CSV table of C-alpha atoms in Angstrom, one decimal:
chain,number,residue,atom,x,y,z
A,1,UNK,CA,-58.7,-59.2,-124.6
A,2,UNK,CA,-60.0,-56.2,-122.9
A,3,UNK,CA,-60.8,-56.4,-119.2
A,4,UNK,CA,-64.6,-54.8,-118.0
A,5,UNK,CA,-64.8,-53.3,-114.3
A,6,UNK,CA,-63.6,-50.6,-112.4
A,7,UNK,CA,-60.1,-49.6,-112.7
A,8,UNK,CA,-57.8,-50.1,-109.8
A,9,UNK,CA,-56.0,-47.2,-109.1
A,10,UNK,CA,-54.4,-45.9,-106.1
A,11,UNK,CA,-55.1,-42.1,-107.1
A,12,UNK,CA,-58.6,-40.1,-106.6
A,13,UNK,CA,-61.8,-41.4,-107.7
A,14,UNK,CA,-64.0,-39.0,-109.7
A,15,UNK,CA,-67.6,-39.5,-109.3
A,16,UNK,CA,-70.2,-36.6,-110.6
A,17,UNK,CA,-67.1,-34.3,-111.3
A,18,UNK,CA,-66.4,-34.8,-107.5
A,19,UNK,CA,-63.2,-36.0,-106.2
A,20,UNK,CA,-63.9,-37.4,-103.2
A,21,UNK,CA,-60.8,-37.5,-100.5
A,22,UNK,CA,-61.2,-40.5,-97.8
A,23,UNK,CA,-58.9,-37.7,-96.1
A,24,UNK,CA,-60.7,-35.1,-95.7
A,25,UNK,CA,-63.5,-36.8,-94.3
A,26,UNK,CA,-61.6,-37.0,-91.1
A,27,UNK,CA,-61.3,-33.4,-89.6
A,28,UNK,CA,-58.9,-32.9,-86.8
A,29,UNK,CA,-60.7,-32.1,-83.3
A,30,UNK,CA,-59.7,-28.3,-82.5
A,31,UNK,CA,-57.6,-28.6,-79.1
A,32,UNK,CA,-59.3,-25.0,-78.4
A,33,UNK,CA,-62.1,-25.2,-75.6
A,34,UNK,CA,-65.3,-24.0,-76.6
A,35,UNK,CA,-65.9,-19.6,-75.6
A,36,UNK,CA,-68.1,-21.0,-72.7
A,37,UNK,CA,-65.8,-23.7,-71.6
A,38,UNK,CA,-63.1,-20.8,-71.3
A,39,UNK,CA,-65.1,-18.6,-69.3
A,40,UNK,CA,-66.4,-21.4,-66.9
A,41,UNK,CA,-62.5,-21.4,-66.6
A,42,UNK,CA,-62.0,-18.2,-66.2
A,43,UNK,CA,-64.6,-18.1,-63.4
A,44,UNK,CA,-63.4,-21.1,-61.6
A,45,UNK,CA,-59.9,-19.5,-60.9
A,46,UNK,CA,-61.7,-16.6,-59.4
A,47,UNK,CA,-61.3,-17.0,-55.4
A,48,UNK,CA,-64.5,-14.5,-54.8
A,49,UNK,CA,-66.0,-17.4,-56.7
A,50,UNK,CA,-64.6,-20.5,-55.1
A,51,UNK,CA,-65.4,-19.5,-52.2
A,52,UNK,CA,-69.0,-18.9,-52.8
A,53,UNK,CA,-69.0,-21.8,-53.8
A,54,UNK,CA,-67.7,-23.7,-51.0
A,55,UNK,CA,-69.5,-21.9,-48.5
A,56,UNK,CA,-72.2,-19.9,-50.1
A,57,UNK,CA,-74.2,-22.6,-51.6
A,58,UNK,CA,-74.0,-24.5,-48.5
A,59,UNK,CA,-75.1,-21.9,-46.2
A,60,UNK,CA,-77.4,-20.6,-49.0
A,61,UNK,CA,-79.5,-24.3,-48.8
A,62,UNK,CA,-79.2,-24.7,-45.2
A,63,UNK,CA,-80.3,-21.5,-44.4
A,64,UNK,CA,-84.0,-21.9,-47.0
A,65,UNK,CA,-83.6,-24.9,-45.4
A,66,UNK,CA,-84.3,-23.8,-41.9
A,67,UNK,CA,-86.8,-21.1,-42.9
A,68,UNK,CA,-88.7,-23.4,-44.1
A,69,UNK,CA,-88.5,-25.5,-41.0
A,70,UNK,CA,-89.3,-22.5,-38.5
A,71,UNK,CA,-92.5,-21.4,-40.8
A,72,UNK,CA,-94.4,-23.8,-38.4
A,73,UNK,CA,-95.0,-21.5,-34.9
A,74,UNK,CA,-95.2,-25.3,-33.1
A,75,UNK,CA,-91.4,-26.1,-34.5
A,76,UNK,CA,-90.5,-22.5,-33.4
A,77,UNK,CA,-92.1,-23.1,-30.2
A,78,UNK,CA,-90.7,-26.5,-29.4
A,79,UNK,CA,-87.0,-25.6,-30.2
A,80,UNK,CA,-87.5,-22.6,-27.9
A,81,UNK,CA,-88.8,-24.5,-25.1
A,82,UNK,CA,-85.6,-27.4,-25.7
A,83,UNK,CA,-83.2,-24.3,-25.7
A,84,UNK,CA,-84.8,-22.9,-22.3
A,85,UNK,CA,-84.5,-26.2,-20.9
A,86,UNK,CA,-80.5,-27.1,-21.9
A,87,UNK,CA,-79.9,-23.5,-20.4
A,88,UNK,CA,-81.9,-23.6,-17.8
A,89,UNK,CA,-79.8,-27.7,-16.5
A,90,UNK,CA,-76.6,-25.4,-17.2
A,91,UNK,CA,-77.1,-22.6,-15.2
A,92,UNK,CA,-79.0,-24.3,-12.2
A,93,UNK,CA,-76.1,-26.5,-11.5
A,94,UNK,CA,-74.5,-26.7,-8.2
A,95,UNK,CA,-71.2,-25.2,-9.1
A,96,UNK,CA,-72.7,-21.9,-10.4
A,97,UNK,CA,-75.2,-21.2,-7.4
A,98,UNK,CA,-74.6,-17.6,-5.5
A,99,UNK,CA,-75.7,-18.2,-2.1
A,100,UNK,CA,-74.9,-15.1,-0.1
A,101,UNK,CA,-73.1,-11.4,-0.8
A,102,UNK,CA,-70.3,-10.7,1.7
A,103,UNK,CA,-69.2,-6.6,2.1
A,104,UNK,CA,-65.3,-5.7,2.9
A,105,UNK,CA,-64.2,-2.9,4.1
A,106,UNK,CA,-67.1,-0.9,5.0
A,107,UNK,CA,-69.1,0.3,8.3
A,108,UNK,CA,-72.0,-1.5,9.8
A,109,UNK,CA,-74.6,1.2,8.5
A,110,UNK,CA,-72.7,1.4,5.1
A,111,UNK,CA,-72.9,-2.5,5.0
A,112,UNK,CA,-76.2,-2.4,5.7
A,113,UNK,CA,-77.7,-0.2,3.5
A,114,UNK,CA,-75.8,-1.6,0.9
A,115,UNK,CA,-77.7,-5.7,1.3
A,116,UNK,CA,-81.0,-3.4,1.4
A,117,UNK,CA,-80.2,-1.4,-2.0
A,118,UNK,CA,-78.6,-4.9,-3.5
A,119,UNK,CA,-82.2,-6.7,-3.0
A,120,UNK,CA,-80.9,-10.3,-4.0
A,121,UNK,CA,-82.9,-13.6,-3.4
A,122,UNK,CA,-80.5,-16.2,-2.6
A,123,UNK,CA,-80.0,-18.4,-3.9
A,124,UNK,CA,-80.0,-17.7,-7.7
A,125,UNK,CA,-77.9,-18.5,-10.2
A,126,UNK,CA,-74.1,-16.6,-11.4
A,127,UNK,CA,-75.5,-16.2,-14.5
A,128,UNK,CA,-78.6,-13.8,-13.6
A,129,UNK,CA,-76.0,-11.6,-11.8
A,130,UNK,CA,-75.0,-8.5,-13.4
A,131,UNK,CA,-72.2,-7.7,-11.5
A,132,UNK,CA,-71.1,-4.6,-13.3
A,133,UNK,CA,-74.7,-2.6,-12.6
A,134,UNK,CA,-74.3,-4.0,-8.9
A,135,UNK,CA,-70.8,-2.4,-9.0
A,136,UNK,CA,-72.3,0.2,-10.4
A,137,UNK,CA,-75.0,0.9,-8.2
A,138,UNK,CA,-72.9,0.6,-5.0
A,139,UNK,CA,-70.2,2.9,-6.0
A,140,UNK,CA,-72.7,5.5,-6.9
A,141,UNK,CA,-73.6,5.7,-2.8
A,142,UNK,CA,-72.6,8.7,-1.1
A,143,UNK,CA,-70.6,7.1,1.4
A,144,UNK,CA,-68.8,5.1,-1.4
A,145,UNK,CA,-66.0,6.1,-2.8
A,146,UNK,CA,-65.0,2.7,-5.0
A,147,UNK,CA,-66.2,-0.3,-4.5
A,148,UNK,CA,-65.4,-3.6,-6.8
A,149,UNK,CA,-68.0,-6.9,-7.0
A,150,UNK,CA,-66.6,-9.9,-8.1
A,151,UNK,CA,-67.9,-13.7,-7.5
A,152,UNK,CA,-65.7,-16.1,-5.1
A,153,UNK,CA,-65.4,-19.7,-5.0
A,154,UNK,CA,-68.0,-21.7,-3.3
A,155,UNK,CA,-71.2,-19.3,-4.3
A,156,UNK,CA,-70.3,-16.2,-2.4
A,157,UNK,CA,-70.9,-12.6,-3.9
A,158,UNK,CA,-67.8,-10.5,-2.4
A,159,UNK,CA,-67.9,-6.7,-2.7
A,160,UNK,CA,-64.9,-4.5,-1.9
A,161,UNK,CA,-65.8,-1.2,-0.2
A,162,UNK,CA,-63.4,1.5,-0.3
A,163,UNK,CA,-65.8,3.9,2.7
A,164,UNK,CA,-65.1,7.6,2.6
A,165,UNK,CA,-63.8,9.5,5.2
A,166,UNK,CA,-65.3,11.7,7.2
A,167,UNK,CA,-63.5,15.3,7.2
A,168,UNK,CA,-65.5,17.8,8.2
A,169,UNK,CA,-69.4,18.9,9.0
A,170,UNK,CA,-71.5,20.7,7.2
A,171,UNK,CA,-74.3,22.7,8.9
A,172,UNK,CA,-76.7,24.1,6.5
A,173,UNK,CA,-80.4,25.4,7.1
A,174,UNK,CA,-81.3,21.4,6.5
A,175,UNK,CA,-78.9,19.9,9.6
A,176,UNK,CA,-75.8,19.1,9.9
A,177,UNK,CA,-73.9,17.0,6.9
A,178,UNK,CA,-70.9,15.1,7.1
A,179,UNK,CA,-68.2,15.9,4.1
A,180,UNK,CA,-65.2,14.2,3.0
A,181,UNK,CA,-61.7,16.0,2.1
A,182,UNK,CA,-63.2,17.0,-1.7
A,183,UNK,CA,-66.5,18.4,-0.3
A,184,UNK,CA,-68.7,15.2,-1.3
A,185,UNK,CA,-71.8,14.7,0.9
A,186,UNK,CA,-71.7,11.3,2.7
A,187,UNK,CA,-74.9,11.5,4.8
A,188,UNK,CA,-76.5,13.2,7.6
A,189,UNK,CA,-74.3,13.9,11.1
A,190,UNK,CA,-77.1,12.8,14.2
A,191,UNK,CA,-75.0,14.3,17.0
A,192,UNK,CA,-72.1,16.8,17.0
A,193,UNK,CA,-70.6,14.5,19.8
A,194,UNK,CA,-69.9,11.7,18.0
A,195,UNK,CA,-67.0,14.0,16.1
A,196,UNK,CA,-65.6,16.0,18.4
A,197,UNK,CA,-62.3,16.6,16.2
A,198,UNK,CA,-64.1,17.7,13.3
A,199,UNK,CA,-64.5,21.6,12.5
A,200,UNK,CA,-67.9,22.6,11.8
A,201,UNK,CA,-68.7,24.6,8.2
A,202,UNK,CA,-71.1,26.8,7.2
A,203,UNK,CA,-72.2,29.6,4.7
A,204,UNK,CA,-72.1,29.1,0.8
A,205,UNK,CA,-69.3,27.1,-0.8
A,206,UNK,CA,-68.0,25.4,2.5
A,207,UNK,CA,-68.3,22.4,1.3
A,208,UNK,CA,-65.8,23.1,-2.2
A,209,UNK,CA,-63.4,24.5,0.5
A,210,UNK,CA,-62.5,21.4,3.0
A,211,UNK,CA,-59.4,20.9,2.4
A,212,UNK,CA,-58.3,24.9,3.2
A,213,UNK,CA,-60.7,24.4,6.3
A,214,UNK,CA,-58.4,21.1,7.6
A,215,UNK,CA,-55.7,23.7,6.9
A,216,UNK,CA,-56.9,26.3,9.2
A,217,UNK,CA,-58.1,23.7,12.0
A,218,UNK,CA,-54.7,22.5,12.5
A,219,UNK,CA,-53.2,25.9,12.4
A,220,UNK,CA,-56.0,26.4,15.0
A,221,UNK,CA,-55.3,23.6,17.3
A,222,UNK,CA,-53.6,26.4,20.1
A,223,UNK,CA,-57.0,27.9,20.7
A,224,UNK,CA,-58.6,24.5,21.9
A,225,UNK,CA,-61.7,24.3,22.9
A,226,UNK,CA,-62.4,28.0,22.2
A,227,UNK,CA,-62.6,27.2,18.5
A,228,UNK,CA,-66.4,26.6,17.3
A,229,UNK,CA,-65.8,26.2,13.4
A,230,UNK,CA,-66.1,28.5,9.9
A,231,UNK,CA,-67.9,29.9,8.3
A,232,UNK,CA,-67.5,30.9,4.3
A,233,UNK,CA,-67.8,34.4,4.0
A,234,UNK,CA,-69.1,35.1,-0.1
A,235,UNK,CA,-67.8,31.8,-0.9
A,236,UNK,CA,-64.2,33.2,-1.1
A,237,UNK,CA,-63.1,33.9,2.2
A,238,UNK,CA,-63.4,32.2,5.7
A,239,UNK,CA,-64.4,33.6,9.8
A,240,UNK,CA,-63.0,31.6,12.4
A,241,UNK,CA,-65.3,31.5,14.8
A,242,UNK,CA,-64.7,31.4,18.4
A,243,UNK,CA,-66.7,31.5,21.8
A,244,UNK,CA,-68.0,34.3,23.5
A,245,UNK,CA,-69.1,35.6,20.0
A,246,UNK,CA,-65.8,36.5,18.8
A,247,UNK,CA,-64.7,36.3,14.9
A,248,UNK,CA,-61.3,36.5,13.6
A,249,UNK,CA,-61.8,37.6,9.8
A,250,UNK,CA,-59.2,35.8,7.3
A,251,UNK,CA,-58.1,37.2,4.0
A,252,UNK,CA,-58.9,35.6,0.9
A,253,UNK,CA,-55.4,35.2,0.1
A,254,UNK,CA,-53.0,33.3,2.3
A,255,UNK,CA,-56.0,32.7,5.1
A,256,UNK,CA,-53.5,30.4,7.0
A,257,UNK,CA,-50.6,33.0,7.9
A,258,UNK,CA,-52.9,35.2,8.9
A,259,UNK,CA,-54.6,33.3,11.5
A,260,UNK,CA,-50.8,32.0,12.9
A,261,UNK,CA,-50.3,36.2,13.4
A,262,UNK,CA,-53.2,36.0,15.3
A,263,UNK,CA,-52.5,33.1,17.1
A,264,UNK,CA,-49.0,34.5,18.0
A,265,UNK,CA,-50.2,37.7,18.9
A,266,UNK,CA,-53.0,36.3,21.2
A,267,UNK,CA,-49.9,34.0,22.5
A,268,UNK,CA,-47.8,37.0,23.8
A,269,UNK,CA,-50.6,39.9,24.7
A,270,UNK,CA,-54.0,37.5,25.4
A,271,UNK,CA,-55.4,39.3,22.3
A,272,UNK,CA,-58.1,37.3,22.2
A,273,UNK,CA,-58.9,37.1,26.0
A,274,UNK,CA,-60.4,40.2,25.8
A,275,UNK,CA,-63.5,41.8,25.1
A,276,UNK,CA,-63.6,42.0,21.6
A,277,UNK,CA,-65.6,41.1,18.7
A,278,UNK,CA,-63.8,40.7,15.9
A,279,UNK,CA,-60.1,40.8,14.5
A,280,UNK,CA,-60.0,41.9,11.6
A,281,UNK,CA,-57.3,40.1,9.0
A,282,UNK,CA,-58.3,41.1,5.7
A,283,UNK,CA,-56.0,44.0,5.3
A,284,UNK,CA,-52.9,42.2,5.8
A,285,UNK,CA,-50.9,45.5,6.4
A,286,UNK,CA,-53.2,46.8,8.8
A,287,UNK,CA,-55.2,44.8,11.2
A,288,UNK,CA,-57.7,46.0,12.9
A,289,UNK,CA,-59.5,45.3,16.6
A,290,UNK,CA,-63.5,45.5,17.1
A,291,UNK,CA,-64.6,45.7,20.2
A,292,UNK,CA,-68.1,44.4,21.7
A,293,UNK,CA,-70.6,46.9,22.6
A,294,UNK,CA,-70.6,46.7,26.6
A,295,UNK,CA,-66.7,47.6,26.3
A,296,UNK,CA,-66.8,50.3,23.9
A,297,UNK,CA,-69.8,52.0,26.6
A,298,UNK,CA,-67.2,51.1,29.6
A,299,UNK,CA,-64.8,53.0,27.4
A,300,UNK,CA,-67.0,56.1,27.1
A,301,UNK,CA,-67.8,55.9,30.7
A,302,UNK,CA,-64.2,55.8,31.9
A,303,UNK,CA,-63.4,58.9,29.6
A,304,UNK,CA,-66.6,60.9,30.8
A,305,UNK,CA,-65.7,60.3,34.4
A,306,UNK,CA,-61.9,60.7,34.5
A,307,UNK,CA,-60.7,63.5,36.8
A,308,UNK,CA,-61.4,66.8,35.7
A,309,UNK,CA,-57.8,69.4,35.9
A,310,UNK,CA,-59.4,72.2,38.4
A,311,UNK,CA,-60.3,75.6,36.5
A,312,UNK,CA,-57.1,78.1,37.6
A,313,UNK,CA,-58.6,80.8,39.4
C-alpha cells in the first residue's frame, strides 16, 4: 500500500525550485563596531577631548548660565551691593585698622613735612593703604635719601627714614642751598651760623663737585677762620677764597697738592699775610704772586723816592 503525505527526510526541502536552509537564516552578528561607533572611540581616547568634556561643558553651562542671570541690572545690582558689604565687614574689622603713622630716623622738620605730604585720616583701614606709592612718595623728598613703609602690629604705620647729610652750602643768585656729598639739593640754608663747619660753594657746577670741595676744606683746615669758601671757576677748576679779598687759584688737575704748597709756603714765609691778591696755582711749575693795588702804588712810590746817587762833578 502506498503511503500519501510529505516525505520525511532529514535533507533540504525544495519549494518553488528554492532550497530553503533553516541555517542560513541565522546570520552571525559582525563583532566589528559600526564606522561611527569607532570614531566615537577614536575621539573618546583623545585627552584634548576628555578634558573638554570634563570641564568644558561644565564651565560652558554654568557660564550661559550666569549670563543669563546677570541680564537683569537689579540681579547685577544686588550681588554688587552683597559683595561691597562682605568686603566692606572684612576690611573694617578691628585687627586691620591703621590708627596712626610713626617716622624713624628723621629730623623734626623732615618728620614733619613728611605727616603733611602723607595726608592720612586715621583711622582707615590696612587695606586702602598703598604703601608702595607712600614709599614712593617719601623717598622722592629732597631731604630723603631711602626711606621704607611697612605696617606694625597693633595699627601703626612705621616709616624708616634714612635723612641725608648735610655736606656743604650752596650759594647761588636764589640763597643759600644745603647739598649733600653727591651734590643733591636738600632744601634752603636760613642762616650761615647754624653750620659753621661747612664750606660755602659757588659758581657753576659747585654743586657736581662736593666731594673735591670736602677735599680741599680739610686740606684747608691750617688757614682757620681766614677761609671763606669756593668758588667753581668754568665748572672745572676751583678759587679758595680767603678774607681780606685774597684768592688762591687751584689747577684743574691735582687742586689738592697745590693748595698744601701754598699752605706750606704761607707756613714758613707768611705768604699769605701779606698784601696780596691772588696766588696763582694753575701753572704748577711756576706760581705766580698778584699783588693788590694800594701795594703795587707803595711799590712805585718807594722806587720813585729812593735816594738818588749824586751827579759826579
Amino acid at each position: 500500500m502506498q503511503q500519501v503525505g510529505p516525505a520525511i527526510s532529514g535533507g533540504p526541502q525544495r519549494q518553488g525550485g528554492r532550497v530553503l536552509n533553516r541555517a542560513s537564516k541565522r546570520r552571525k552578528a559582525d563583532p566589528a563596531p559600526s564606522r561611527w561607533s569607532y570614531r566615537l572611540q577614536r575621539l573618546m581616547l583623545t585627552p584634548l577631548f576628555r578634558f573638554s568634556l570634563r570641564l568644558g561643558v561644565p564651565f560652558a553651562l554654568t557660564f550661559s548660565l550666569g549670563l543669563v542671570y546677570l541680564s537683569d541690572e537689579a540681579r547685577r545690582t544686588e550681588l554688587q551691593d552683597v559683595v561691597a558689604e562682605m568686603r566692606a565687614n572684612i576690611e573694617e574689622r578691628p585687627e586691620f585698622m591703621v590708627h596712626l603713622m610713626q617716622v624713624d630716623g628723621a629730623s623734626e622738620d623732615v618728620a614733619s613735612a613728611i605727616h603733611e605730604i602723607i595726608s592720612i585720616k586715621f583711622p582707615v583701614s590696612s587695606f586702602d593703604i598703598e604703601l608702595s606709592n607712600i614709599q614712593k612718595t617719601i623717598a622722592d623728598m629732597n631731604p630723603v635719601s631711602s626711606a621704607n613703609v611697612h605696617l606694625q602690629p597693633g595699627g601703626v604705620l612705621q616709616v624708616m627714614v634714612d635723612e641725608r647729610q648735610v655736606a656743604a652750602l650752596w650759594r647761588t643768585h636764589d640763597g643759600l642751598f644745603r647739598l649733600d656729598k653727591e651734590g643733591v639739593y636738600i632744601g634752603i640754608a636760613l642762616d650761615r651760623n647754624n653750620y659753621p663747619k661747612l664750606p660755602i660753594l659757588a659758581g657753576d657746577g659747585a654743586d657736581a663737585a662736593v666731594v673735591e670741595a670736602q677735599e680741599l676744606m680739610a686740606t684747608a683746615a691750617p688757614l682757620g677762620s681766614r677761609l671763606k669758601g669756593f668758588v667753581r671757576m668754568g665748572a672745572r677748576r676751583w678759587d679758595v677764597v680767603l678774607d681780606r679779598d685774597q684768592r688762591i687759584m687751584l689747577p684743574k688737575d691735582d687742586p689738592v697738592r697745590a693748595l698744601e704748597r701754598v699752605i706750606a709756603l704761607n707756613q714758613v714765609q707768611d705768604v699769605l699775610e701779606r698784601d696780596l691778591a691772588r696766588v696763582d696755582m694753575r701753572l704748577a711749575h711756576r706760581p705766580t704772586i698778584r699783588m693788590n693795588e694800594n701795594a703795587v702804588q707803595e711799590l712805585w712810590r718807594i722806587k720813585t723816592t729812593a735816594v738818588k746817587v749824586p751827579d759826579n762833578e
